[in-house]
């Protein structure tokens, strides 16, 4: 049969030299993306919490409902912020592992 052509998708391109080697740059970029999503989620949930706080004062008949939704949104904002913080550290770890894998040395002056 005729030789099959392999079409490589930009995001699914594998390193043919060493397929077992971890691509730390790609991992760092992935964690950076997730960090930004966490930041966006924290901002959106925080904005919604403020919106509900405003509605609580504006609509006293349903104030209790708005207060509950405000607290849930605030908790979601804290959770998303924690996720962003976690991904920030994962990104730093991936960068450090990449530097160690490629022989870059860290020079610490006071530690």
mmCIF file with all atom_site columns, C-alpha atoms in Angstrom:
data_model
loop_
_atom_site.group_PDB
_atom_site.id
_atom_site.type_symbol
_atom_site.label_atom_id
_atom_site.label_alt_id
_atom_site.label_comp_id
_atom_site.label_asym_id
_atom_site.label_entity_id
_atom_site.label_seq_id
_atom_site.pdbx_PDB_ins_code
_atom_site.Cartn_x
_atom_site.Cartn_y
_atom_site.Cartn_z
_atom_site.occupancy
_atom_site.B_iso_or_equiv
_atom_site.pdbx_formal_charge
_atom_site.auth_seq_id
_atom_site.auth_comp_id
_atom_site.auth_asym_id
_atom_site.auth_atom_id
_atom_site.pdbx_PDB_model_num
ATOM 1   C CA . UNK A 1 1   ? 0.000   0.000  0.000  1.00 0.00 ? 1   UNK A CA 1
ATOM 2   C CA . UNK A 1 2   ? 0.936   3.607  -0.308 1.00 0.00 ? 2   UNK A CA 1
ATOM 3   C CA . UNK A 1 3   ? 2.767   5.201  2.560  1.00 0.00 ? 3   UNK A CA 1
ATOM 4   C CA . UNK A 1 4   ? 0.395   6.975  4.952  1.00 0.00 ? 4   UNK A CA 1
ATOM 5   C CA . UNK A 1 5   ? 0.775   10.695 5.476  1.00 0.00 ? 5   UNK A CA 1
ATOM 6   C CA . UNK A 1 6   ? 0.829   11.922 9.061  1.00 0.00 ? 6   UNK A CA 1
ATOM 7   C CA . UNK A 1 7   ? -0.849  15.245 9.611  1.00 0.00 ? 7   UNK A CA 1
ATOM 8   C CA . UNK A 1 8   ? 0.380   16.924 12.760 1.00 0.00 ? 8   UNK A CA 1
ATOM 9   C CA . UNK A 1 9   ? -1.958  19.205 14.594 1.00 0.00 ? 9   UNK A CA 1
ATOM 10  C CA . UNK A 1 10  ? -0.258  22.194 16.217 1.00 0.00 ? 10  UNK A CA 1
ATOM 11  C CA . UNK A 1 11  ? -1.239  21.211 19.758 1.00 0.00 ? 11  UNK A CA 1
ATOM 12  C CA . UNK A 1 12  ? -0.745  17.463 19.309 1.00 0.00 ? 12  UNK A CA 1
ATOM 13  C CA . UNK A 1 13  ? 2.762   17.485 17.866 1.00 0.00 ? 13  UNK A CA 1
ATOM 14  C CA . UNK A 1 14  ? 4.961   14.910 19.580 1.00 0.00 ? 14  UNK A CA 1
ATOM 15  C CA . UNK A 1 15  ? 8.709   15.106 19.896 1.00 0.00 ? 15  UNK A CA 1
ATOM 16  C CA . UNK A 1 16  ? 9.995   12.211 17.771 1.00 0.00 ? 16  UNK A CA 1
ATOM 17  C CA . UNK A 1 17  ? 13.495  12.378 19.300 1.00 0.00 ? 17  UNK A CA 1
ATOM 18  C CA . UNK A 1 18  ? 12.423  11.320 22.794 1.00 0.00 ? 18  UNK A CA 1
ATOM 19  C CA . UNK A 1 19  ? 8.686   10.773 23.336 1.00 0.00 ? 19  UNK A CA 1
ATOM 20  C CA . UNK A 1 20  ? 9.182   10.014 27.074 1.00 0.00 ? 20  UNK A CA 1
ATOM 21  C CA . UNK A 1 21  ? 10.834  13.373 27.808 1.00 0.00 ? 21  UNK A CA 1
ATOM 22  C CA . UNK A 1 22  ? 8.622   15.840 29.667 1.00 0.00 ? 22  UNK A CA 1
ATOM 23  C CA . UNK A 1 23  ? 8.086   19.125 27.864 1.00 0.00 ? 23  UNK A CA 1
ATOM 24  C CA . UNK A 1 24  ? 8.446   21.537 30.787 1.00 0.00 ? 24  UNK A CA 1
ATOM 25  C CA . UNK A 1 25  ? 7.852   24.624 28.649 1.00 0.00 ? 25  UNK A CA 1
ATOM 26  C CA . UNK A 1 26  ? 4.512   23.206 27.533 1.00 0.00 ? 26  UNK A CA 1
ATOM 27  C CA . UNK A 1 27  ? 3.673   22.289 31.127 1.00 0.00 ? 27  UNK A CA 1
ATOM 28  C CA . UNK A 1 28  ? 4.603   25.801 32.295 1.00 0.00 ? 28  UNK A CA 1
ATOM 29  C CA . UNK A 1 29  ? 2.381   27.321 29.610 1.00 0.00 ? 29  UNK A CA 1
ATOM 30  C CA . UNK A 1 30  ? -0.482  25.010 30.619 1.00 0.00 ? 30  UNK A CA 1
ATOM 31  C CA . UNK A 1 31  ? -0.251  26.063 34.286 1.00 0.00 ? 31  UNK A CA 1
ATOM 32  C CA . UNK A 1 32  ? -0.032  29.728 33.269 1.00 0.00 ? 32  UNK A CA 1
ATOM 33  C CA . UNK A 1 33  ? -3.249  29.297 31.280 1.00 0.00 ? 33  UNK A CA 1
ATOM 34  C CA . UNK A 1 34  ? -4.987  27.651 34.235 1.00 0.00 ? 34  UNK A CA 1
ATOM 35  C CA . UNK A 1 35  ? -3.695  30.392 36.549 1.00 0.00 ? 35  UNK A CA 1
ATOM 36  C CA . UNK A 1 36  ? -5.281  33.027 34.333 1.00 0.00 ? 36  UNK A CA 1
ATOM 37  C CA . UNK A 1 37  ? -8.556  31.083 34.262 1.00 0.00 ? 37  UNK A CA 1
ATOM 38  C CA . UNK A 1 38  ? -8.506  30.978 38.066 1.00 0.00 ? 38  UNK A CA 1
ATOM 39  C CA . UNK A 1 39  ? -7.942  34.725 38.201 1.00 0.00 ? 39  UNK A CA 1
ATOM 40  C CA . UNK A 1 40  ? -10.802 35.281 35.787 1.00 0.00 ? 40  UNK A CA 1
ATOM 41  C CA . UNK A 1 41  ? -13.084 33.040 37.846 1.00 0.00 ? 41  UNK A CA 1
ATOM 42  C CA . UNK A 1 42  ? -12.157 34.871 41.046 1.00 0.00 ? 42  UNK A CA 1
ATOM 43  C CA . UNK A 1 43  ? -12.886 38.229 39.400 1.00 0.00 ? 43  UNK A CA 1
ATOM 44  C CA . UNK A 1 44  ? -16.213 37.075 37.990 1.00 0.00 ? 44  UNK A CA 1
ATOM 45  C CA . UNK A 1 45  ? -17.374 35.509 41.264 1.00 0.00 ? 45  UNK A CA 1
ATOM 46  C CA . UNK A 1 46  ? -16.270 38.610 43.192 1.00 0.00 ? 46  UNK A CA 1
ATOM 47  C CA . UNK A 1 47  ? -18.183 40.853 40.813 1.00 0.00 ? 47  UNK A CA 1
ATOM 48  C CA . UNK A 1 48  ? -21.278 38.680 41.178 1.00 0.00 ? 48  UNK A CA 1
ATOM 49  C CA . UNK A 1 49  ? -20.960 38.813 44.974 1.00 0.00 ? 49  UNK A CA 1
ATOM 50  C CA . UNK A 1 50  ? -20.889 42.617 44.819 1.00 0.00 ? 50  UNK A CA 1
ATOM 51  C CA . UNK A 1 51  ? -23.883 42.572 42.488 1.00 0.00 ? 51  UNK A CA 1
ATOM 52  C CA . UNK A 1 52  ? -25.855 40.447 44.947 1.00 0.00 ? 52  UNK A CA 1
ATOM 53  C CA . UNK A 1 53  ? -24.823 42.713 47.833 1.00 0.00 ? 53  UNK A CA 1
ATOM 54  C CA . UNK A 1 54  ? -26.230 45.642 45.852 1.00 0.00 ? 54  UNK A CA 1
ATOM 55  C CA . UNK A 1 55  ? -29.453 43.710 45.118 1.00 0.00 ? 55  UNK A CA 1
ATOM 56  C CA . UNK A 1 56  ? -29.791 42.873 48.803 1.00 0.00 ? 56  UNK A CA 1
ATOM 57  C CA . UNK A 1 57  ? -30.130 46.586 49.605 1.00 0.00 ? 57  UNK A CA 1
ATOM 58  C CA . UNK A 1 58  ? -32.175 47.378 46.509 1.00 0.00 ? 58  UNK A CA 1
ATOM 59  C CA . UNK A 1 59  ? -34.677 44.524 46.977 1.00 0.00 ? 59  UNK A CA 1
ATOM 60  C CA . UNK A 1 60  ? -35.386 44.200 50.732 1.00 0.00 ? 60  UNK A CA 1
ATOM 61  C CA . UNK A 1 61  ? -38.287 41.817 50.091 1.00 0.00 ? 61  UNK A CA 1
ATOM 62  C CA . UNK A 1 62  ? -35.822 39.150 48.862 1.00 0.00 ? 62  UNK A CA 1
ATOM 63  C CA . UNK A 1 63  ? -32.827 40.297 50.917 1.00 0.00 ? 63  UNK A CA 1
ATOM 64  C CA . UNK A 1 64  ? -32.223 36.888 52.497 1.00 0.00 ? 64  UNK A CA 1
ATOM 65  C CA . UNK A 1 65  ? -32.002 35.197 49.063 1.00 0.00 ? 65  UNK A CA 1
ATOM 66  C CA . UNK A 1 66  ? -29.545 37.845 47.840 1.00 0.00 ? 66  UNK A CA 1
ATOM 67  C CA . UNK A 1 67  ? -27.466 37.493 51.023 1.00 0.00 ? 67  UNK A CA 1
ATOM 68  C CA . UNK A 1 68  ? -27.183 33.708 50.512 1.00 0.00 ? 68  UNK A CA 1
ATOM 69  C CA . UNK A 1 69  ? -26.198 34.156 46.850 1.00 0.00 ? 69  UNK A CA 1
ATOM 70  C CA . UNK A 1 70  ? -23.656 36.815 47.829 1.00 0.00 ? 70  UNK A CA 1
ATOM 71  C CA . UNK A 1 71  ? -22.031 34.449 50.326 1.00 0.00 ? 71  UNK A CA 1
ATOM 72  C CA . UNK A 1 72  ? -21.936 31.587 47.827 1.00 0.00 ? 72  UNK A CA 1
ATOM 73  C CA . UNK A 1 73  ? -20.338 33.859 45.218 1.00 0.00 ? 73  UNK A CA 1
ATOM 74  C CA . UNK A 1 74  ? -17.806 35.092 47.769 1.00 0.00 ? 74  UNK A CA 1
ATOM 75  C CA . UNK A 1 75  ? -16.885 31.491 48.625 1.00 0.00 ? 75  UNK A CA 1
ATOM 76  C CA . UNK A 1 76  ? -16.507 30.715 44.918 1.00 0.00 ? 76  UNK A CA 1
ATOM 77  C CA . UNK A 1 77  ? -14.238 33.749 44.530 1.00 0.00 ? 77  UNK A CA 1
ATOM 78  C CA . UNK A 1 78  ? -12.029 32.549 47.372 1.00 0.00 ? 78  UNK A CA 1
ATOM 79  C CA . UNK A 1 79  ? -11.894 29.060 45.857 1.00 0.00 ? 79  UNK A CA 1
ATOM 80  C CA . UNK A 1 80  ? -10.994 30.368 42.423 1.00 0.00 ? 80  UNK A CA 1
ATOM 81  C CA . UNK A 1 81  ? -8.326  32.592 43.967 1.00 0.00 ? 81  UNK A CA 1
ATOM 82  C CA . UNK A 1 82  ? -6.883  29.578 45.766 1.00 0.00 ? 82  UNK A CA 1
ATOM 83  C CA . UNK A 1 83  ? -6.854  27.638 42.499 1.00 0.00 ? 83  UNK A CA 1
ATOM 84  C CA . UNK A 1 84  ? -5.027  30.503 40.754 1.00 0.00 ? 84  UNK A CA 1
ATOM 85  C CA . UNK A 1 85  ? -2.504  30.614 43.608 1.00 0.00 ? 85  UNK A CA 1
ATOM 86  C CA . UNK A 1 86  ? -1.969  26.842 43.328 1.00 0.00 ? 86  UNK A CA 1
ATOM 87  C CA . UNK A 1 87  ? -1.448  27.031 39.561 1.00 0.00 ? 87  UNK A CA 1
ATOM 88  C CA . UNK A 1 88  ? 0.988   29.921 40.009 1.00 0.00 ? 88  UNK A CA 1
ATOM 89  C CA . UNK A 1 89  ? 3.164   27.659 42.142 1.00 0.00 ? 89  UNK A CA 1
ATOM 90  C CA . UNK A 1 90  ? 2.788   24.744 39.712 1.00 0.00 ? 90  UNK A CA 1
ATOM 91  C CA . UNK A 1 91  ? 3.970   27.095 36.941 1.00 0.00 ? 91  UNK A CA 1
ATOM 92  C CA . UNK A 1 92  ? 6.999   28.114 39.018 1.00 0.00 ? 92  UNK A CA 1
ATOM 93  C CA . UNK A 1 93  ? 7.814   24.448 39.705 1.00 0.00 ? 93  UNK A CA 1
ATOM 94  C CA . UNK A 1 94  ? 7.609   23.587 35.995 1.00 0.00 ? 94  UNK A CA 1
ATOM 95  C CA . UNK A 1 95  ? 9.930   26.495 35.177 1.00 0.00 ? 95  UNK A CA 1
ATOM 96  C CA . UNK A 1 96  ? 12.394  25.387 37.862 1.00 0.00 ? 96  UNK A CA 1
ATOM 97  C CA . UNK A 1 97  ? 12.323  21.780 36.580 1.00 0.00 ? 97  UNK A CA 1
ATOM 98  C CA . UNK A 1 98  ? 12.926  23.031 33.034 1.00 0.00 ? 98  UNK A CA 1
ATOM 99  C CA . UNK A 1 99  ? 15.941  25.037 34.172 1.00 0.00 ? 99  UNK A CA 1
ATOM 100 C CA . UNK A 1 100 ? 17.324  22.053 36.091 1.00 0.00 ? 100 UNK A CA 1
ATOM 101 C CA . UNK A 1 101 ? 16.757  19.713 33.148 1.00 0.00 ? 101 UNK A CA 1
ATOM 102 C CA . UNK A 1 102 ? 18.674  22.020 30.838 1.00 0.00 ? 102 UNK A CA 1
ATOM 103 C CA . UNK A 1 103 ? 21.609  22.658 33.154 1.00 0.00 ? 103 UNK A CA 1
ATOM 104 C CA . UNK A 1 104 ? 20.860  26.190 34.265 1.00 0.00 ? 104 UNK A CA 1
ATOM 105 C CA . UNK A 1 105 ? 22.214  26.832 37.738 1.00 0.00 ? 105 UNK A CA 1
ATOM 106 C CA . UNK A 1 106 ? 20.647  28.998 40.403 1.00 0.00 ? 106 UNK A CA 1
ATOM 107 C CA . UNK A 1 107 ? 22.922  31.444 42.175 1.00 0.00 ? 107 UNK A CA 1
ATOM 108 C CA . UNK A 1 108 ? 21.629  32.284 45.613 1.00 0.00 ? 108 UNK A CA 1
ATOM 109 C CA . UNK A 1 109 ? 23.420  35.093 47.365 1.00 0.00 ? 109 UNK A CA 1
ATOM 110 C CA . UNK A 1 110 ? 21.845  34.931 50.810 1.00 0.00 ? 110 UNK A CA 1
ATOM 111 C CA . UNK A 1 111 ? 20.363  31.504 51.240 1.00 0.00 ? 111 UNK A CA 1
#
